[in-house]
Amino acid sequence: MGTGWREGPLFGFELREYLLVRWGRACVYCGVKGVPLQIDHLRARSRGGTDRLSNLVLACAPCNSSKGGRPVAEFLVGRPELAARLLALAKAPLRDAAVMNSTRYALCARLGQSGVPVSGWSGGRTSANRARFGLRKSHVSDALCVGESPPGDRIVRRAAVVLLVGCTGRGSYRRTTPDRFGFPRPTRPRRKQFHGYATGDLVRATVPRGKHRGRYVGRVSVRSKGTFALAHASGRIDVHHSQLVLLQRGDGYRYDWGRDPAGG
Ligand SMILES: [Zn+2]
C-alpha cells in the first residue's frame, strides 16, 4: 500500500473491521472477547515492524501493555505453539468469507482516501431490505435494496420494465479461425469496420422488398462484402449496408428493455 493510505476518514473504522474479522473479534494473545481491543504490532515498530496489515493484530489492553515492544516469541515464551501459530497466521492468506469481508474493508479503506464518500454494505442487510419490501430475490430487486433506505422508509415498488444490460464483448483478438482439424484458416481481416459499421453496432434496417420486407432494429455482424447479418428481436436476416441507419455504436454491452427475468 502506498504512503498516505492511512489518512482517509474511514480508514480507522475499516481497518478495525478488517482486523476484527481477521482475528475473530478476540485478543490474539489471551483469547478474551467482549472487551475493547487495541491494534498491536506483532513486531514492534521500535524493532523495525511495519504498519502493513500482515503485522497488525488485536490485543486487549492488559496483553498489549504487558507485551510492550518485546518480540512475540519472547512475550509468549511459555506458549511457543501460540507464538508460532500467530506468526504463521499473520502471513497466511485469508480464506473464503474472511477473504471477501476483509477485501471489502480494505477496498473501502483504499477508496475512502480518494475523498469520495464510500460505504460498505452486506448481503445480509440487502436481504433484510428485500424481506421488508416483500420482494423476491433477483438481480433487479437486489439492486433496489442495496444501500441505505430512502428517508421516511418509502416502499420500493418493483419496476415493471427494467433496463437489462448484458456483456457482448468487442470482438476477438484471434487473427485466424481454425478449421475442423485445428489448422488455421486464412487470416481474418485486420479491420473491424466495413462500410462504416462494426460488429455489435445497433442499427435500424429498412428492407424495401422481398421476403423480409419491413423495418428491423438490432445488432449487425459485419462482412467485408457489404451484406451483414442482423440479429433483431425475433430472428436473424441478411441486410445490405445501404439499408441501415446507425443508432448506436457497439460498446461491448447489450441493452434491452424488458421484465426482470427472475422477478415475479
Ligand atoms: Zn489479551
mmCIF file of C-alpha atoms and ligand atoms in Angstrom:
data_model
loop_
_atom_site.group_PDB
_atom_site.id
_atom_site.type_symbol
_atom_site.label_atom_id
_atom_site.label_comp_id
_atom_site.label_asym_id
_atom_site.label_seq_id
_atom_site.Cartn_x
_atom_site.Cartn_y
_atom_site.Cartn_z
ATOM 1 C CA MET A 1 0.000 0.000 0.000
ATOM 2 C CA GLY A 2 1.258 3.429 -0.850
ATOM 3 C CA THR A 3 2.067 6.249 1.509
ATOM 4 C CA GLY A 4 -0.844 8.243 2.788
ATOM 5 C CA TRP A 5 -3.252 5.349 2.507
ATOM 6 C CA ARG A 6 -3.997 5.555 6.225
ATOM 7 C CA GLU A 7 -5.274 9.119 6.080
ATOM 8 C CA GLY A 8 -8.781 8.521 4.702
ATOM 9 C CA PRO A 9 -11.672 9.455 7.014
ATOM 10 C CA LEU A 10 -12.998 5.905 7.032
ATOM 11 C CA PHE A 11 -9.661 4.284 7.441
ATOM 12 C CA GLY A 12 -9.692 3.751 11.209
ATOM 13 C CA PHE A 13 -13.140 2.203 11.113
ATOM 14 C CA GLU A 14 -12.403 -0.011 8.140
ATOM 15 C CA LEU A 15 -9.039 -1.108 9.483
ATOM 16 C CA ARG A 16 -10.611 -2.122 12.785
ATOM 17 C CA GLU A 17 -13.337 -4.053 10.967
ATOM 18 C CA TYR A 18 -10.719 -5.769 8.846
ATOM 19 C CA LEU A 19 -8.728 -6.811 11.892
ATOM 20 C CA LEU A 20 -11.836 -7.848 13.867
ATOM 21 C CA VAL A 21 -12.843 -10.155 11.026
ATOM 22 C CA ARG A 22 -9.344 -11.419 10.556
ATOM 23 C CA TRP A 23 -8.717 -12.193 14.210
ATOM 24 C CA GLY A 24 -12.172 -13.397 15.183
ATOM 25 C CA ARG A 25 -13.027 -10.422 17.431
ATOM 26 C CA ALA A 26 -10.774 -11.679 20.209
ATOM 27 C CA CYS A 27 -7.446 -10.780 21.777
ATOM 28 C CA VAL A 28 -4.901 -12.817 19.854
ATOM 29 C CA TYR A 29 -2.789 -13.409 22.967
ATOM 30 C CA CYS A 30 -5.305 -14.421 25.639
ATOM 31 C CA GLY A 31 -8.433 -15.001 23.540
ATOM 32 C CA VAL A 32 -10.630 -12.682 25.606
ATOM 33 C CA LYS A 33 -13.740 -11.428 23.816
ATOM 34 C CA GLY A 34 -16.180 -8.618 24.518
ATOM 35 C CA VAL A 35 -13.570 -6.149 25.768
ATOM 36 C CA PRO A 36 -12.139 -3.162 23.901
ATOM 37 C CA LEU A 37 -9.344 -4.368 21.642
ATOM 38 C CA GLN A 38 -6.327 -2.354 20.626
ATOM 39 C CA ILE A 39 -4.338 -2.585 17.438
ATOM 40 C CA ASP A 40 -0.988 -4.171 18.240
ATOM 41 C CA HIS A 41 2.105 -4.500 16.102
ATOM 42 C CA LEU A 42 3.151 -8.136 16.061
ATOM 43 C CA ARG A 43 6.688 -6.951 15.501
ATOM 44 C CA ALA A 44 7.017 -3.656 17.344
ATOM 45 C CA ARG A 45 7.726 -0.535 15.351
ATOM 46 C CA SER A 46 10.692 0.098 17.644
ATOM 47 C CA ARG A 47 12.127 -3.139 16.258
ATOM 48 C CA GLY A 48 11.532 -2.335 12.622
ATOM 49 C CA GLY A 49 7.966 -3.683 12.412
ATOM 50 C CA THR A 50 5.836 -2.062 9.722
ATOM 51 C CA ASP A 51 2.244 -0.815 9.587
ATOM 52 C CA ARG A 52 1.388 -3.396 6.959
ATOM 53 C CA LEU A 53 -1.795 -5.342 7.589
ATOM 54 C CA SER A 54 0.198 -8.556 7.973
ATOM 55 C CA ASN A 55 1.963 -7.056 11.007
ATOM 56 C CA LEU A 56 -1.201 -5.899 12.789
ATOM 57 C CA VAL A 57 -3.209 -7.887 15.328
ATOM 58 C CA LEU A 58 -5.781 -7.084 18.001
ATOM 59 C CA ALA A 59 -4.977 -7.330 21.690
ATOM 60 C CA CYS A 60 -6.758 -6.480 24.932
ATOM 61 C CA ALA A 61 -5.277 -3.597 26.905
ATOM 62 C CA PRO A 62 -3.545 -5.761 29.553
ATOM 63 C CA CYS A 63 -1.905 -8.013 26.938
ATOM 64 C CA ASN A 64 -0.922 -5.068 24.801
ATOM 65 C CA SER A 65 0.782 -3.216 27.635
ATOM 66 C CA SER A 66 2.496 -6.268 29.092
ATOM 67 C CA LYS A 67 3.840 -7.252 25.677
ATOM 68 C CA GLY A 68 5.198 -3.739 25.111
ATOM 69 C CA GLY A 69 7.886 -3.708 22.460
ATOM 70 C CA ARG A 70 9.009 -7.273 23.031
ATOM 71 C CA PRO A 71 9.057 -9.803 20.205
ATOM 72 C CA VAL A 72 6.099 -12.191 20.136
ATOM 73 C CA ALA A 73 8.292 -15.215 20.865
ATOM 74 C CA GLU A 74 9.666 -13.561 23.997
ATOM 75 C CA PHE A 75 6.253 -12.348 25.231
ATOM 76 C CA LEU A 76 4.750 -15.797 24.672
ATOM 77 C CA VAL A 77 7.801 -17.636 25.982
ATOM 78 C CA GLY A 78 5.666 -20.141 27.888
ATOM 79 C CA ARG A 79 3.434 -20.800 24.867
ATOM 80 C CA PRO A 80 5.717 -21.301 21.888
ATOM 81 C CA GLU A 81 2.999 -23.068 19.871
ATOM 82 C CA LEU A 82 0.761 -19.980 20.086
ATOM 83 C CA ALA A 83 3.656 -17.730 19.083
ATOM 84 C CA ALA A 84 4.426 -19.943 16.081
ATOM 85 C CA ARG A 85 0.739 -20.110 15.097
ATOM 86 C CA LEU A 86 0.332 -16.304 15.289
ATOM 87 C CA LEU A 87 3.377 -15.649 13.153
ATOM 88 C CA ALA A 88 2.249 -18.221 10.605
ATOM 89 C CA LEU A 89 -1.356 -16.935 10.588
ATOM 90 C CA ALA A 90 -0.230 -13.389 10.044
ATOM 91 C CA LYS A 91 1.485 -14.479 6.850
ATOM 92 C CA ALA A 92 -1.204 -16.909 5.680
ATOM 93 C CA PRO A 93 -3.697 -15.750 3.083
ATOM 94 C CA LEU A 94 -7.245 -15.263 4.280
ATOM 95 C CA ARG A 95 -9.841 -17.790 3.294
ATOM 96 C CA ASP A 96 -13.347 -17.765 1.824
ATOM 97 C CA ALA A 97 -15.750 -15.477 3.658
ATOM 98 C CA ALA A 98 -12.919 -13.860 5.556
ATOM 99 C CA VAL A 99 -11.251 -13.019 2.262
ATOM 100 C CA MET A 100 -14.446 -11.425 0.954
ATOM 101 C CA ASN A 101 -15.085 -9.409 4.102
ATOM 102 C CA SER A 102 -11.522 -8.347 4.607
ATOM 103 C CA THR A 103 -11.085 -7.442 0.967
ATOM 104 C CA ARG A 104 -14.243 -5.374 1.165
ATOM 105 C CA TYR A 105 -12.997 -3.495 4.222
ATOM 106 C CA ALA A 106 -9.561 -2.996 2.717
ATOM 107 C CA LEU A 107 -11.135 -1.814 -0.564
ATOM 108 C CA CYS A 108 -13.398 0.644 1.274
ATOM 109 C CA ALA A 109 -10.399 1.947 3.170
ATOM 110 C CA ARG A 110 -8.468 2.499 -0.040
ATOM 111 C CA LEU A 111 -11.401 4.092 -1.875
ATOM 112 C CA GLY A 112 -12.261 6.245 1.142
ATOM 113 C CA GLN A 113 -8.951 8.056 0.966
ATOM 114 C CA SER A 114 -9.821 9.343 -2.504
ATOM 115 C CA GLY A 115 -12.259 11.745 -0.839
ATOM 116 C CA VAL A 116 -15.350 10.219 -2.478
ATOM 117 C CA PRO A 117 -17.948 9.147 0.097
ATOM 118 C CA VAL A 118 -17.678 5.363 0.341
ATOM 119 C CA SER A 119 -19.706 3.000 2.455
ATOM 120 C CA GLY A 120 -19.874 -0.757 2.720
ATOM 121 C CA TRP A 121 -22.999 -2.861 2.634
ATOM 122 C CA SER A 122 -23.516 -6.523 3.341
ATOM 123 C CA GLY A 123 -25.577 -9.191 1.618
ATOM 124 C CA GLY A 124 -27.391 -9.726 4.893
ATOM 125 C CA ARG A 125 -28.580 -6.110 5.004
ATOM 126 C CA THR A 126 -29.691 -6.319 1.364
ATOM 127 C CA SER A 127 -31.669 -9.436 2.124
ATOM 128 C CA ALA A 128 -33.256 -7.767 5.188
ATOM 129 C CA ASN A 129 -34.374 -4.878 2.958
ATOM 130 C CA ARG A 130 -35.752 -7.288 0.382
ATOM 131 C CA ALA A 131 -37.812 -9.023 3.063
ATOM 132 C CA ARG A 132 -39.038 -5.657 4.373
ATOM 133 C CA PHE A 133 -40.244 -4.615 0.915
ATOM 134 C CA GLY A 134 -41.667 -8.066 0.129
ATOM 135 C CA LEU A 135 -39.537 -8.609 -2.976
ATOM 136 C CA ARG A 136 -38.298 -11.892 -4.347
ATOM 137 C CA LYS A 137 -34.590 -12.404 -4.895
ATOM 138 C CA SER A 138 -33.303 -11.287 -8.275
ATOM 139 C CA HIS A 139 -30.563 -9.059 -9.603
ATOM 140 C CA VAL A 140 -33.090 -6.277 -10.057
ATOM 141 C CA SER A 141 -34.580 -6.499 -6.582
ATOM 142 C CA ASP A 142 -31.087 -6.679 -5.100
ATOM 143 C CA ALA A 143 -30.145 -3.537 -6.984
ATOM 144 C CA LEU A 144 -33.223 -1.834 -5.497
ATOM 145 C CA CYS A 145 -32.395 -2.994 -1.976
ATOM 146 C CA VAL A 146 -28.663 -2.286 -1.736
ATOM 147 C CA GLY A 147 -27.692 0.638 0.428
ATOM 148 C CA GLU A 148 -29.457 2.871 2.903
ATOM 149 C CA SER A 149 -33.217 3.150 2.500
ATOM 150 C CA PRO A 150 -34.659 6.432 1.325
ATOM 151 C CA PRO A 151 -35.746 8.767 4.127
ATOM 152 C CA GLY A 152 -39.180 8.020 5.523
ATOM 153 C CA ASP A 153 -38.786 4.326 4.728
ATOM 154 C CA ARG A 154 -40.552 4.590 1.386
ATOM 155 C CA ILE A 155 -41.644 1.275 -0.071
ATOM 156 C CA VAL A 156 -39.674 0.252 -3.140
ATOM 157 C CA ARG A 157 -42.066 -0.717 -5.900
ATOM 158 C CA ARG A 158 -40.999 -3.393 -8.300
ATOM 159 C CA ALA A 159 -40.212 -1.770 -11.617
ATOM 160 C CA ALA A 160 -42.455 -3.243 -14.338
ATOM 161 C CA VAL A 161 -39.914 -2.705 -17.088
ATOM 162 C CA VAL A 162 -36.202 -2.546 -16.425
ATOM 163 C CA LEU A 163 -33.110 -1.891 -18.466
ATOM 164 C CA LEU A 164 -31.279 -5.193 -18.908
ATOM 165 C CA VAL A 165 -27.601 -4.902 -19.684
ATOM 166 C CA GLY A 166 -25.511 -7.845 -20.813
ATOM 167 C CA CYS A 167 -21.892 -8.243 -21.863
ATOM 168 C CA THR A 168 -21.265 -8.972 -25.510
ATOM 169 C CA GLY A 169 -17.584 -8.174 -25.792
ATOM 170 C CA ARG A 170 -15.948 -6.141 -28.524
ATOM 171 C CA GLY A 171 -14.825 -8.907 -30.790
ATOM 172 C CA SER A 172 -11.837 -11.190 -30.778
ATOM 173 C CA TYR A 173 -8.102 -10.796 -30.828
ATOM 174 C CA ARG A 174 -7.751 -14.004 -32.822
ATOM 175 C CA ARG A 175 -6.401 -13.400 -36.283
ATOM 176 C CA THR A 176 -7.302 -16.802 -37.676
ATOM 177 C CA THR A 177 -10.090 -19.300 -37.218
ATOM 178 C CA PRO A 178 -9.078 -22.947 -37.055
ATOM 179 C CA ASP A 179 -10.683 -25.413 -39.459
ATOM 180 C CA ARG A 180 -12.183 -28.649 -38.178
ATOM 181 C CA PHE A 181 -8.735 -30.247 -37.995
ATOM 182 C CA GLY A 182 -7.351 -27.402 -35.933
ATOM 183 C CA PHE A 183 -5.271 -25.844 -38.725
ATOM 184 C CA PRO A 184 -5.502 -22.095 -39.067
ATOM 185 C CA ARG A 185 -7.566 -20.958 -41.991
ATOM 186 C CA PRO A 186 -6.650 -17.863 -43.971
ATOM 187 C CA THR A 187 -6.297 -14.904 -41.662
ATOM 188 C CA ARG A 188 -9.232 -12.796 -40.661
ATOM 189 C CA PRO A 189 -9.388 -9.237 -41.900
ATOM 190 C CA ARG A 190 -7.330 -6.837 -39.813
ATOM 191 C CA ARG A 191 -10.032 -4.207 -39.852
ATOM 192 C CA LYS A 192 -13.124 -4.200 -37.731
ATOM 193 C CA GLN A 193 -15.194 -1.731 -39.718
ATOM 194 C CA PHE A 194 -16.725 -2.325 -43.115
ATOM 195 C CA HIS A 195 -18.807 0.287 -44.917
ATOM 196 C CA GLY A 196 -18.894 2.343 -41.733
ATOM 197 C CA TYR A 197 -20.178 -0.397 -39.452
ATOM 198 C CA ALA A 198 -18.564 -2.743 -36.947
ATOM 199 C CA THR A 199 -19.935 -5.929 -35.459
ATOM 200 C CA GLY A 200 -22.091 -5.054 -32.468
ATOM 201 C CA ASP A 201 -23.387 -1.725 -33.786
ATOM 202 C CA LEU A 202 -27.072 -1.120 -33.153
ATOM 203 C CA VAL A 203 -28.847 -0.231 -36.401
ATOM 204 C CA ARG A 204 -32.259 0.248 -37.918
ATOM 205 C CA ALA A 205 -32.712 -1.559 -41.235
ATOM 206 C CA THR A 206 -35.359 -0.784 -43.801
ATOM 207 C CA VAL A 207 -35.754 -3.678 -46.213
ATOM 208 C CA PRO A 208 -37.773 -2.407 -49.189
ATOM 209 C CA ARG A 209 -38.756 -5.661 -50.836
ATOM 210 C CA GLY A 210 -38.524 -9.428 -50.683
ATOM 211 C CA LYS A 211 -39.402 -11.980 -48.079
ATOM 212 C CA HIS A 212 -38.076 -9.834 -45.212
ATOM 213 C CA ARG A 213 -39.690 -6.586 -46.286
ATOM 214 C CA GLY A 214 -40.055 -4.251 -43.310
ATOM 215 C CA ARG A 215 -38.166 -2.385 -40.603
ATOM 216 C CA TYR A 216 -35.907 -4.006 -38.072
ATOM 217 C CA VAL A 217 -33.790 -2.851 -35.152
ATOM 218 C CA GLY A 218 -30.881 -4.967 -33.991
ATOM 219 C CA ARG A 219 -27.171 -5.587 -33.896
ATOM 220 C CA VAL A 220 -25.144 -6.287 -37.019
ATOM 221 C CA SER A 221 -22.341 -8.721 -37.694
ATOM 222 C CA VAL A 222 -20.335 -7.119 -40.469
ATOM 223 C CA ARG A 223 -18.889 -8.844 -43.509
ATOM 224 C CA SER A 224 -16.433 -7.360 -45.961
ATOM 225 C CA LYS A 225 -18.763 -7.847 -48.928
ATOM 226 C CA GLY A 226 -21.321 -5.400 -47.546
ATOM 227 C CA THR A 227 -24.123 -7.818 -46.734
ATOM 228 C CA PHE A 228 -24.395 -8.008 -42.951
ATOM 229 C CA ALA A 229 -26.202 -10.384 -40.615
ATOM 230 C CA LEU A 230 -28.725 -8.501 -38.481
ATOM 231 C CA ALA A 231 -29.947 -10.071 -35.241
ATOM 232 C CA HIS A 232 -33.298 -8.484 -34.387
ATOM 233 C CA ALA A 233 -35.908 -9.191 -31.730
ATOM 234 C CA SER A 234 -37.394 -12.235 -33.461
ATOM 235 C CA GLY A 235 -34.698 -13.629 -35.697
ATOM 236 C CA ARG A 236 -31.772 -13.059 -37.969
ATOM 237 C CA ILE A 237 -31.763 -11.738 -41.519
ATOM 238 C CA ASP A 238 -29.255 -10.599 -44.096
ATOM 239 C CA VAL A 239 -29.273 -6.874 -44.815
ATOM 240 C CA HIS A 240 -27.260 -4.674 -47.127
ATOM 241 C CA HIS A 241 -25.290 -1.839 -45.546
ATOM 242 C CA SER A 242 -27.115 0.701 -47.716
ATOM 243 C CA GLN A 243 -30.364 -0.199 -45.921
ATOM 244 C CA LEU A 244 -29.020 0.707 -42.476
ATOM 245 C CA VAL A 245 -29.149 3.705 -40.176
ATOM 246 C CA LEU A 246 -26.733 3.672 -37.249
ATOM 247 C CA LEU A 247 -28.490 4.041 -33.896
ATOM 248 C CA GLN A 248 -25.626 3.351 -31.510
ATOM 249 C CA ARG A 249 -22.043 2.199 -31.789
ATOM 250 C CA GLY A 250 -21.361 -1.168 -30.214
ATOM 251 C CA ASP A 251 -19.699 -0.602 -26.821
ATOM 252 C CA GLY A 252 -19.336 -4.191 -25.657
ATOM 253 C CA TYR A 253 -22.747 -4.316 -23.965
ATOM 254 C CA ARG A 254 -26.259 -5.288 -24.969
ATOM 255 C CA TYR A 255 -29.160 -3.150 -23.752
ATOM 256 C CA ASP A 256 -32.757 -4.272 -23.707
ATOM 257 C CA TRP A 257 -35.882 -3.003 -22.020
ATOM 258 C CA GLY A 258 -37.774 -5.897 -20.521
ATOM 259 C CA ARG A 259 -39.161 -7.583 -17.475
ATOM 260 C CA ASP A 260 -36.895 -8.649 -14.642
ATOM 261 C CA PRO A 261 -36.074 -12.195 -15.840
ATOM 262 C CA ALA A 262 -36.038 -13.617 -12.309
ATOM 263 C CA GLY A 263 -38.842 -11.450 -10.939
ATOM 264 C CA GLY A 264 -42.469 -12.283 -10.407
HETATM 265 ZN ZN ZN B 1 -5.407 -10.363 25.955
#
